[in-house]
């Protein structure tokens, strides 16, 4: 019986010895499907929240009610220079389907694309790592490293997405809406601990935004830029030594080597051909 890495999600086991060609095939399919999805879907489809209802235009927007499209664009441009995000794309990336403005645009489809791009890049990384062993299970490693909640808890804070992300909590529990509106959502929930953050869906929403950033970069700037962003701006934040969450410890050294080969955490995202 093979040695498991742990029990986090019920997944189908995919062994390295059985799927040596899987990453390259997945990568090819992801790129073709991603561009098709973006081109085929209308940008004005009404959005529904997690409970299947359309948010009213007049609903309160916590924390980022005053964030304009220009501010969203500026945040992404400053976060990932020299990339220049079109205003509509920036607004789409940083608007969750729970927000009133989601009737105009939201990030659900970009996050769908981003998840598959992330899965492709992680599989390619694992497949080429010298630390890979036959007992390692691709899907279990991916489920731990790049699930939406992990991205929301460990990547989104480094990108300061909570400062600008437009979304509406499912409920605020002990929080007053006035208090949430006066302060950054993450600052308020941070004082209440991780359980409160999970109860209002913050990690899930922020993780969705991280996925949408990757999907937006892949769509607008191409796979090479998105690949460098994955290795220099994201994967280093998912190295959590000694913990069950994040990328498995045996791959940390190789992840850091790849990051350094690409210029480190602040390495250039656009490399002249």
Coordinates of N, CA, C and O in Angstrom, one line a residue, residues 90-269:
X90 N -9.7 45.0 -14.9 CA -9.5 45.2 -13.5 C -10.7 45.1 -12.6 O -10.8 44.5 -11.6
X91 N -11.8 45.8 -13.1 CA -13.1 45.7 -12.4 C -13.6 44.3 -12.4 O -14.2 43.9 -11.3
X92 N -13.5 43.6 -13.4 CA -14.0 42.2 -13.4 C -13.3 41.3 -12.5 O -13.9 40.6 -11.7
X93 N -11.9 41.4 -12.4 CA -11.1 40.6 -11.6 C -11.5 40.9 -10.1 O -11.5 39.9 -9.3
X94 N -11.7 42.1 -9.7 CA -11.8 42.5 -8.3 C -13.3 42.7 -7.9 O -13.5 43.4 -6.9
X95 N -14.2 42.2 -8.6 CA -15.6 42.2 -8.2 C -16.2 40.8 -8.1 O -16.2 40.1 -9.1
X96 N -16.6 40.5 -6.9 CA -17.1 39.2 -6.6 C -18.6 39.1 -7.0 O -19.3 40.2 -7.0
X97 N -19.1 38.0 -7.3 CA -20.5 37.8 -7.7 C -21.5 38.2 -6.6 O -22.7 38.4 -6.9
X98 N -21.1 38.4 -5.4 CA -22.0 38.8 -4.3 C -22.2 40.3 -4.2 O -23.0 40.8 -3.5
X99 N -21.4 41.1 -5.0 CA -21.4 42.5 -4.9 C -22.5 43.1 -5.8 O -22.8 42.5 -6.9
X100 N -23.1 44.2 -5.5 CA -24.1 44.9 -6.3 C -23.6 45.1 -7.7 O -24.4 45.0 -8.7
X101 N -22.4 45.5 -7.9 CA -21.9 45.8 -9.2 C -21.7 44.5 -10.1 O -21.4 44.6 -11.3
X102 N -21.9 43.4 -9.5 CA -21.8 42.1 -10.3 C -22.8 42.0 -11.4 O -22.6 41.2 -12.3
X103 N -23.9 42.8 -11.3 CA -24.8 42.8 -12.4 C -24.2 43.3 -13.7 O -24.7 43.1 -14.8
X104 N -23.1 44.1 -13.6 CA -22.4 44.6 -14.7 C -21.2 43.7 -15.1 O -21.0 43.4 -16.3
X105 N -20.5 43.2 -14.1 CA -19.3 42.3 -14.4 C -18.9 41.7 -13.1 O -19.1 42.3 -12.0
X106 N -18.3 40.5 -13.1 CA -17.8 39.9 -11.9 C -16.7 38.8 -12.4 O -16.5 38.6 -13.5
X107 N -16.1 38.2 -11.4 CA -14.9 37.5 -11.7 C -15.1 35.9 -11.7 O -14.1 35.2 -11.7
X108 N -16.3 35.5 -11.8 CA -16.5 34.0 -11.7 C -15.9 33.3 -12.9 O -15.2 32.2 -12.6
X109 N -16.0 33.8 -14.1 CA -15.4 33.1 -15.2 C -13.9 33.1 -15.2 O -13.2 32.2 -15.6
X110 N -13.4 34.3 -14.9 CA -11.9 34.4 -14.8 C -11.3 33.5 -13.7 O -10.2 32.9 -13.9
X111 N -12.0 33.4 -12.6 CA -11.5 32.5 -11.6 C -11.6 31.0 -12.0 O -10.8 30.2 -11.7
X112 N -12.6 30.7 -12.8 CA -12.7 29.3 -13.4 C -11.5 29.0 -14.2 O -10.9 27.9 -14.1
X113 N -11.2 30.0 -15.1 CA -10.0 29.8 -15.9 C -8.7 29.8 -15.1 O -7.8 28.9 -15.3
X114 N -8.6 30.7 -14.1 CA -7.4 30.7 -13.3 C -7.2 29.5 -12.5 O -6.0 29.0 -12.4
X115 N -8.2 28.8 -12.0 CA -8.0 27.5 -11.3 C -7.4 26.5 -12.2 O -6.5 25.8 -11.8
X116 N -7.8 26.4 -13.4 CA -7.3 25.4 -14.3 C -5.9 25.8 -14.8 O -5.0 24.9 -15.0
X117 N -5.6 27.0 -14.9 CA -4.2 27.5 -15.2 C -3.3 27.1 -14.1 O -2.2 26.6 -14.3
X118 N -3.7 27.4 -12.9 CA -2.9 27.0 -11.7 C -2.7 25.5 -11.6 O -1.6 25.1 -11.3
X119 N -3.7 24.8 -11.8 CA -3.5 23.3 -11.8 C -2.5 22.8 -12.8 O -1.7 22.0 -12.5
X120 N -2.6 23.4 -14.0 CA -1.7 23.0 -15.1 C -0.2 23.4 -14.7 O 0.7 22.5 -14.8
X121 N 0.0 24.6 -14.2 CA 1.4 25.0 -13.8 C 1.9 24.2 -12.7 O 3.1 23.8 -12.6
X122 N 1.0 23.9 -11.7 CA 1.5 23.1 -10.6 C 1.9 21.6 -11.0 O 2.9 21.1 -10.6
X123 N 1.0 21.1 -11.9 CA 1.3 19.7 -12.4 C 2.6 19.7 -13.1 O 3.4 18.8 -13.0
X124 N 2.9 20.7 -14.0 CA 4.1 20.8 -14.7 C 5.3 20.9 -13.8 O 6.3 20.3 -14.0
X125 N 5.1 21.7 -12.7 CA 6.2 21.9 -11.7 C 6.5 20.5 -11.0 O 7.6 20.1 -10.9
X126 N 5.4 19.9 -10.6 CA 5.6 18.6 -9.9 C 6.2 17.5 -10.8 O 7.1 16.8 -10.4
X127 N 5.8 17.5 -12.0 CA 6.3 16.5 -13.0 C 7.8 16.7 -13.3 O 8.5 15.7 -13.5
X128 N 8.3 17.9 -13.2 CA 9.7 18.1 -13.5 C 10.5 18.2 -12.3 O 11.7 18.5 -12.4
X129 N 10.0 18.0 -11.1 CA 10.7 18.2 -9.9 C 11.6 17.0 -9.5 O 11.0 15.8 -9.6
X130 N 12.8 17.1 -9.2 CA 13.6 16.0 -8.8 C 13.2 15.3 -7.5 O 13.6 14.2 -7.2
X131 N 12.3 16.0 -6.7 CA 11.8 15.5 -5.5 C 10.6 14.5 -5.7 O 10.2 13.9 -4.7
X132 N 10.1 14.5 -6.9 CA 8.9 13.6 -7.1 C 9.2 12.2 -7.0 O 10.2 11.7 -7.5
X133 N 8.4 11.5 -6.3 CA 8.5 10.0 -6.1 C 7.2 9.3 -6.5 O 6.2 9.9 -6.6
X134 N 7.3 8.0 -6.8 CA 6.2 7.3 -7.3 C 5.0 7.3 -6.3 O 3.8 7.1 -6.7
X135 N 5.3 7.4 -5.0 CA 4.2 7.4 -4.0 C 3.4 8.7 -4.0 O 2.4 8.8 -3.3
X136 N 4.0 9.8 -4.6 CA 3.3 11.1 -4.5 C 2.1 11.1 -5.4 O 2.1 10.6 -6.6
X137 N 1.0 11.7 -4.9 CA -0.3 11.7 -5.6 C -0.6 13.1 -6.1 O -0.7 14.0 -5.3
X138 N -0.6 13.3 -7.4 CA -0.7 14.7 -7.9 C -2.0 15.4 -7.4 O -1.8 16.6 -6.9
X139 N -3.1 14.8 -7.4 CA -4.3 15.5 -7.1 C -4.4 15.8 -5.6 O -4.9 16.9 -5.2
X140 N -3.8 15.0 -4.8 CA -3.8 15.3 -3.3 C -2.9 16.4 -3.0 O -3.2 17.3 -2.2
X141 N -1.7 16.5 -3.7 CA -0.8 17.6 -3.5 C -1.4 18.9 -4.0 O -1.4 19.9 -3.3
X142 N -2.1 18.8 -5.1 CA -2.7 20.0 -5.6 C -3.9 20.5 -4.8 O -4.1 21.7 -4.5
X143 N -4.6 19.5 -4.2 CA -5.8 19.9 -3.4 C -5.3 20.6 -2.1 O -6.0 21.5 -1.6
X144 N -4.1 20.3 -1.6 CA -3.6 21.0 -0.4 C -3.0 22.3 -0.8 O -3.1 23.2 0.0
X145 N -2.3 22.4 -1.9 CA -1.5 23.5 -2.2 C -2.3 24.7 -2.8 O -2.0 25.9 -2.4
X146 N -3.2 24.5 -3.7 CA -3.8 25.6 -4.4 C -5.3 25.5 -4.4 O -6.0 26.0 -5.3
X147 N -5.9 25.0 -3.3 CA -7.3 25.1 -3.2 C -7.7 26.5 -2.9 O -6.9 27.3 -2.4
X148 N -8.9 26.9 -3.2 CA -9.3 28.3 -3.1 C -9.2 28.9 -1.7 O -8.7 30.1 -1.6
X149 N -9.4 28.2 -0.7 CA -9.3 28.7 0.7 C -7.8 29.0 1.0 O -7.5 30.0 1.7
X150 N -6.9 28.1 0.6 CA -5.5 28.4 0.8 C -5.1 29.7 0.1 O -4.3 30.5 0.7
X151 N -5.5 29.9 -1.1 CA -5.1 31.1 -1.8 C -5.7 32.3 -1.1 O -5.0 33.3 -1.1
X152 N -6.9 32.2 -0.6 CA -7.5 33.3 0.1 C -6.8 33.7 1.4 O -6.7 34.8 1.8
X153 N -6.3 32.6 2.1 CA -5.7 32.9 3.4 C -4.2 33.3 3.3 O -3.7 34.1 4.1
X154 N -3.5 32.7 2.3 CA -2.0 32.9 2.3 C -1.5 33.7 1.2 O -0.3 34.2 1.2
X155 N -2.2 33.9 0.1 CA -1.7 34.6 -1.0 C -2.4 36.0 -1.1 O -1.7 37.0 -1.3
X156 N -3.7 36.0 -0.9 CA -4.5 37.3 -1.0 C -3.9 38.4 -0.1 O -3.8 39.6 -0.5
X157 N -3.5 38.1 1.1 CA -3.0 39.2 2.0 C -1.7 39.8 1.5 O -1.5 41.0 1.6
X158 N -0.9 39.0 0.8 CA 0.4 39.6 0.2 C 0.1 40.5 -0.9 O 0.8 41.4 -1.3
X159 N -1.1 40.2 -1.6 CA -1.5 41.1 -2.7 C -2.4 42.2 -2.3 O -2.8 43.0 -3.1
X160 N -2.7 42.2 -1.0 CA -3.6 43.2 -0.4 C -4.9 43.4 -1.1 O -5.5 44.4 -1.3
X161 N -5.5 42.2 -1.5 CA -6.7 42.2 -2.2 C -7.9 42.7 -1.3 O -8.9 43.2 -1.8
X162 N -7.8 42.4 0.0 CA -8.8 42.8 0.9 C -9.0 44.3 0.9 O -10.1 44.8 1.3
X163 N -8.1 45.1 0.5 CA -8.2 46.6 0.5 C -9.0 47.1 -0.6 O -9.6 48.2 -0.5
X164 N -9.2 46.3 -1.7 CA -9.9 46.9 -2.8 C -11.0 45.9 -3.3 O -11.9 46.4 -4.1
X165 N -11.0 44.7 -2.9 CA -11.9 43.7 -3.5 C -13.4 44.1 -3.1 O -13.7 44.4 -2.0
X166 N -14.2 44.0 -4.1 CA -15.6 44.4 -3.9 C -16.5 43.1 -3.7 O -16.6 42.3 -4.6
X167 N -17.0 43.0 -2.5 CA -17.8 41.8 -2.2 C -18.7 42.1 -1.0 O -18.6 43.1 -0.3
X168 N -19.7 41.2 -0.8 CA -20.6 41.3 0.3 C -20.7 40.0 1.1 O -21.0 39.0 0.5
X169 N -20.4 40.1 2.4 CA -20.4 38.8 3.2 C -21.8 38.3 3.2 O -22.8 39.0 3.1
X170 N -21.9 36.9 3.4 CA -23.1 36.2 3.5 C -23.9 36.7 4.7 O -25.1 37.0 4.7
X171 N -23.2 36.8 5.8 CA -23.7 37.4 7.0 C -22.5 38.0 7.8 O -21.4 37.6 7.6
X172 N -22.8 38.9 8.7 CA -21.8 39.6 9.5 C -21.7 39.1 10.9 O -20.8 39.5 11.7
X173 N -22.6 38.2 11.4 CA -22.5 37.7 12.7 C -22.5 38.8 13.7 O -23.4 39.7 13.7
X174 N -21.5 38.9 14.6 CA -21.4 39.9 15.6 C -21.0 41.2 15.1 O -21.0 42.2 15.8
X175 N -20.6 41.3 13.8 CA -20.2 42.6 13.3 C -21.4 43.5 12.9 O -22.4 43.0 12.4
X176 N -21.2 44.7 13.1 CA -22.2 45.7 12.6 C -21.8 46.1 11.2 O -20.7 46.2 11.0
X177 N -22.8 46.3 10.3 CA -22.5 46.6 9.0 C -21.8 48.0 8.9 O -20.9 48.2 8.1
X178 N -22.1 48.9 9.8 CA -21.5 50.2 9.9 C -20.0 50.0 10.2 O -19.2 50.7 9.6
X179 N -19.6 49.1 11.1 CA -18.2 48.9 11.4 C -17.5 48.4 10.3 O -16.3 48.7 10.0
X180 N -18.1 47.4 9.5 CA -17.5 46.8 8.4 C -17.2 47.9 7.3 O -16.2 47.9 6.6
X181 N -18.2 48.8 7.1 CA -18.1 49.8 6.1 C -17.0 50.8 6.4 O -16.4 51.3 5.5
X182 N -16.8 51.1 7.7 CA -15.8 52.1 8.1 C -14.4 51.6 7.9 O -13.4 52.4 7.7
X183 N -14.2 50.3 8.0 CA -12.8 49.7 8.0 C -12.7 48.7 6.9 O -13.6 48.2 6.3
X184 N -11.4 48.4 6.6 CA -11.1 47.3 5.7 C -11.7 46.0 6.2 O -11.5 45.7 7.4
X185 N -12.3 45.2 5.4 CA -13.0 44.0 5.8 C -12.0 43.0 6.5 O -12.3 42.5 7.6
X186 N -10.8 42.9 6.0 CA -9.8 42.0 6.6 C -9.4 42.5 7.9 O -9.2 41.7 8.9
X187 N -9.2 43.8 8.1 CA -8.8 44.3 9.4 C -9.9 44.0 10.5 O -9.5 43.6 11.6
X188 N -11.1 44.2 10.1 CA -12.2 43.9 11.1 C -12.2 42.4 11.5 O -12.2 42.0 12.6
X189 N -12.2 41.6 10.4 CA -12.4 40.1 10.7 C -11.1 39.6 11.3 O -11.2 38.6 12.1
X190 N -10.0 40.2 11.1 CA -8.7 39.7 11.6 C -8.7 39.8 13.1 O -8.1 38.9 13.8
X191 N -9.4 40.7 13.7 CA -9.5 40.8 15.2 C -10.4 39.8 15.8 O -10.4 39.5 17.0
X192 N -11.2 39.1 14.9 CA -12.2 38.1 15.4 C -11.7 36.7 15.3 O -12.2 35.8 15.8
X193 N -10.6 36.6 14.5 CA -10.0 35.2 14.3 C -10.4 34.6 13.0 O -11.3 35.0 12.3
X194 N -9.8 33.4 12.8 CA -10.0 32.7 11.5 C -11.4 32.1 11.4 O -11.9 32.1 10.2
X195 N -12.0 31.8 12.5 CA -13.4 31.2 12.4 C -14.4 32.2 11.9 O -15.2 31.9 11.0
X196 N -14.3 33.4 12.4 CA -15.2 34.5 11.9 C -14.9 34.8 10.4 O -15.8 35.0 9.6
X197 N -13.6 34.7 10.0 CA -13.3 35.0 8.6 C -13.9 33.9 7.7 O -14.4 34.2 6.6
X198 N -13.9 32.7 8.2 CA -14.4 31.6 7.4 C -16.0 31.7 7.4 O -16.6 31.4 6.3
X199 N -16.6 32.1 8.5 CA -18.0 32.2 8.5 C -18.6 33.1 7.6 O -19.8 33.0 7.1
X200 N -18.0 34.2 7.3 CA -18.5 35.2 6.3 C -18.0 35.0 4.9 O -18.2 35.7 4.0
X201 N -17.2 33.9 4.8 CA -16.7 33.5 3.4 C -15.5 34.3 2.9 O -15.3 34.3 1.7
X202 N -14.8 35.0 3.8 CA -13.7 35.8 3.3 C -12.6 35.1 2.6 O -12.2 35.5 1.5
X203 N -12.2 33.9 3.2 CA -11.1 33.2 2.5 C -11.5 32.7 1.1 O -10.7 32.7 0.2
X204 N -12.7 32.2 1.0 CA -13.2 31.7 -0.2 C -13.3 32.8 -1.3 O -12.9 32.7 -2.4
X205 N -13.8 34.0 -0.9 CA -14.0 35.1 -1.8 C -12.6 35.7 -2.2 O -12.4 35.9 -3.4
X206 N -11.7 35.8 -1.2 CA -10.4 36.3 -1.6 C -9.6 35.3 -2.4 O -8.9 35.7 -3.3
X207 N -9.8 34.0 -2.2 CA -9.2 33.0 -3.0 C -9.7 33.0 -4.4 O -8.9 32.8 -5.4
X208 N -11.0 33.2 -4.5 CA -11.6 33.4 -5.9 C -11.0 34.5 -6.6 O -10.7 34.4 -7.8
X209 N -10.7 35.6 -5.9 CA -10.1 36.8 -6.5 C -8.6 36.5 -7.0 O -8.2 36.9 -8.1
X210 N -7.9 35.7 -6.2 CA -6.6 35.3 -6.6 C -6.6 34.5 -7.9 O -5.8 34.7 -8.8
X211 N -7.5 33.6 -7.9 CA -7.7 32.8 -9.1 C -8.1 33.6 -10.3 O -7.6 33.4 -11.5
X212 N -8.9 34.6 -10.1 CA -9.3 35.6 -11.1 C -8.2 36.4 -11.6 O -8.1 36.7 -12.8
X213 N -7.3 36.8 -10.7 CA -6.1 37.5 -11.2 C -5.3 36.6 -12.1 O -4.8 37.1 -13.2
X214 N -5.1 35.4 -11.8 CA -4.3 34.5 -12.6 C -5.0 34.3 -14.0 O -4.4 34.3 -15.1
X215 N -6.3 34.1 -13.9 CA -7.1 34.0 -15.2 C -7.1 35.2 -16.0 O -6.9 35.1 -17.2
X216 N -7.1 36.4 -15.4 CA -7.1 37.6 -16.1 C -5.7 37.9 -16.7 O -5.6 38.3 -17.9
X217 N -4.6 37.6 -16.0 CA -3.3 37.7 -16.5 C -3.1 36.7 -17.7 O -2.5 37.1 -18.7
X218 N -3.5 35.5 -17.5 CA -3.4 34.5 -18.6 C -4.1 35.0 -19.9 O -3.6 34.9 -21.0
X219 N -5.3 35.5 -19.7 CA -6.1 36.0 -20.8 C -5.5 37.2 -21.5 O -5.4 37.3 -22.7
X220 N -5.1 38.2 -20.7 CA -4.7 39.5 -21.2 C -3.2 39.5 -21.7 O -2.9 40.1 -22.7
X221 N -2.4 38.8 -20.9 CA -0.9 38.9 -21.2 C -0.2 37.7 -21.6 O 0.9 37.7 -22.0
X222 N -1.0 36.5 -21.6 CA -0.4 35.3 -22.1 C 0.1 34.3 -21.0 O 0.3 34.7 -19.9
X223 N 0.3 33.1 -21.5 CA 0.8 32.0 -20.6 C 2.1 32.2 -20.0 O 2.4 31.8 -18.9
X224 N 3.1 32.8 -20.7 CA 4.4 33.0 -20.2 C 4.4 33.9 -19.0 O 5.1 33.7 -18.0
X225 N 3.7 35.0 -19.1 CA 3.6 36.0 -18.0 C 2.9 35.3 -16.8 O 3.3 35.5 -15.6
X226 N 1.8 34.6 -17.0 CA 1.1 34.0 -16.0 C 1.9 32.9 -15.3 O 1.9 32.7 -14.1
X227 N 2.8 32.2 -16.1 CA 3.7 31.2 -15.5 C 4.7 31.8 -14.6 O 5.0 31.3 -13.5
X228 N 5.3 32.9 -15.0 CA 6.2 33.6 -14.1 C 5.6 34.2 -12.9 O 6.2 34.2 -11.8
X229 N 4.3 34.7 -13.0 CA 3.6 35.1 -11.8 C 3.4 34.0 -10.8 O 3.5 34.2 -9.6
X230 N 3.0 32.8 -11.4 CA 2.8 31.7 -10.5 C 4.0 31.3 -9.7 O 3.9 31.1 -8.5
X231 N 5.2 31.3 -10.3 CA 6.4 30.9 -9.6 C 7.0 32.0 -8.8 O 7.8 31.6 -7.8
X232 N 6.8 33.2 -9.1 CA 7.5 34.3 -8.3 C 6.6 35.0 -7.3 O 7.1 35.5 -6.3
X233 N 5.3 35.1 -7.7 CA 4.4 35.9 -6.8 C 3.4 35.1 -6.0 O 2.8 35.6 -5.1
X234 N 3.3 33.8 -6.3 CA 2.3 33.0 -5.7 C 2.9 31.8 -4.9 O 2.7 31.7 -3.7
X235 N 3.6 30.9 -5.6 CA 4.0 29.6 -5.0 C 4.9 29.9 -3.8 O 4.7 29.1 -2.8
X236 N 5.8 30.9 -3.7 CA 6.5 31.1 -2.5 C 5.7 31.3 -1.3 O 6.1 31.0 -0.1
X237 N 4.5 31.9 -1.4 CA 3.6 32.1 -0.3 C 2.9 30.9 0.2 O 2.2 30.9 1.2
X238 N 3.0 29.8 -0.6 CA 2.3 28.5 -0.2 C 3.3 27.5 0.3 O 3.0 26.4 0.5
X239 N 4.5 28.0 0.7 CA 5.5 27.1 1.3 C 5.4 27.3 2.8 O 5.8 28.3 3.4
X240 N 4.8 26.3 3.5 CA 4.5 26.4 4.9 C 5.1 25.2 5.6 O 4.5 24.2 5.8
X241 N 6.4 25.3 5.9 CA 7.1 24.2 6.4 C 6.5 23.5 7.7 O 6.1 24.3 8.6
X242 N 6.4 22.2 7.7 CA 5.9 21.5 8.8 C 4.4 21.5 9.0 O 3.8 20.9 9.9
X243 N 3.7 22.1 8.0 CA 2.2 22.2 8.1 C 1.6 21.2 7.1 O 2.2 21.0 6.1
X244 N 0.4 20.8 7.4 CA -0.3 19.9 6.4 C -0.8 20.7 5.2 O -1.0 20.2 4.1
X245 N -1.1 22.1 5.4 CA -1.5 22.9 4.3 C -0.3 23.3 3.5 O 0.8 23.3 3.9
X246 N -0.7 23.8 2.3 CA 0.4 24.3 1.4 C 1.1 23.2 0.6 O 0.7 22.1 0.6
X247 N 2.1 23.7 -0.2 CA 2.9 22.7 -1.0 C 3.6 21.8 0.0 O 4.2 22.2 1.0
X248 N 3.7 20.5 -0.4 CA 4.3 19.5 0.4 C 5.8 19.9 0.6 O 6.5 20.4 -0.3
X249 N 6.3 19.7 1.8 CA 7.7 20.1 2.2 C 8.8 19.6 1.2 O 9.7 20.4 1.0
X250 N 8.6 18.5 0.7 CA 9.7 17.9 -0.2 C 9.9 18.7 -1.4 O 11.0 18.6 -2.1
X251 N 9.0 19.5 -1.8 CA 9.1 20.3 -3.1 C 9.5 21.8 -2.8 O 9.7 22.5 -3.8
X252 N 9.7 22.1 -1.5 CA 10.1 23.5 -1.2 C 11.4 24.0 -1.8 O 11.5 25.1 -2.4
X253 N 12.4 23.2 -1.7 CA 13.7 23.6 -2.2 C 13.6 23.8 -3.8 O 14.2 24.8 -4.2
X254 N 13.0 22.9 -4.5 CA 12.9 23.1 -5.9 C 12.1 24.3 -6.2 O 12.4 25.1 -7.2
X255 N 11.0 24.6 -5.5 CA 10.2 25.8 -5.7 C 11.0 27.1 -5.6 O 10.8 28.0 -6.4
X256 N 11.8 27.1 -4.5 CA 12.6 28.3 -4.3 C 13.7 28.4 -5.4 O 14.0 29.6 -5.8
X257 N 14.2 27.3 -5.9 CA 15.2 27.4 -7.0 C 14.6 27.9 -8.2 O 15.2 28.8 -8.9
X258 N 13.4 27.5 -8.6 CA 12.7 28.0 -9.8 C 12.4 29.5 -9.6 O 12.6 30.3 -10.6
X259 N 12.0 29.9 -8.4 CA 11.7 31.3 -8.2 C 12.9 32.1 -8.4 O 12.9 33.2 -9.1
X260 N 14.1 31.7 -7.9 CA 15.3 32.4 -8.1 C 15.8 32.5 -9.5 O 16.3 33.5 -10.0
X261 N 15.6 31.4 -10.2 CA 15.9 31.3 -11.6 C 15.1 32.4 -12.4 O 15.6 32.8 -13.5
X262 N 13.9 32.7 -12.0 CA 13.1 33.7 -12.6 C 13.2 35.1 -12.1 O 12.5 36.0 -12.4
X263 N 14.3 35.3 -11.3 CA 14.6 36.6 -10.8 C 14.1 36.9 -9.3 O 14.2 38.0 -8.9
X264 N 13.6 35.9 -8.6 CA 13.2 36.0 -7.3 C 11.8 36.6 -7.1 O 11.1 36.7 -8.1
X265 N 11.4 36.9 -5.9 CA 10.0 37.3 -5.7 C 9.6 38.6 -6.4 O 8.4 38.9 -6.6
X266 N 10.6 39.4 -6.8 CA 10.3 40.6 -7.6 C 10.8 40.5 -9.0 O 11.1 41.6 -9.6
X267 N 11.0 39.3 -9.5 CA 11.6 39.1 -10.8 C 10.6 39.7 -11.9 O 9.4 39.8 -11.7
X268 N 11.2 40.0 -13.0 CA 10.4 40.5 -14.2 C 9.4 39.5 -14.6 O 9.6 38.4 -14.8
X269 N 8.1 40.1 -14.8 CA 7.1 39.2 -15.3 C 7.1 39.2 -16.8 O 6.6 38.2 -17.4

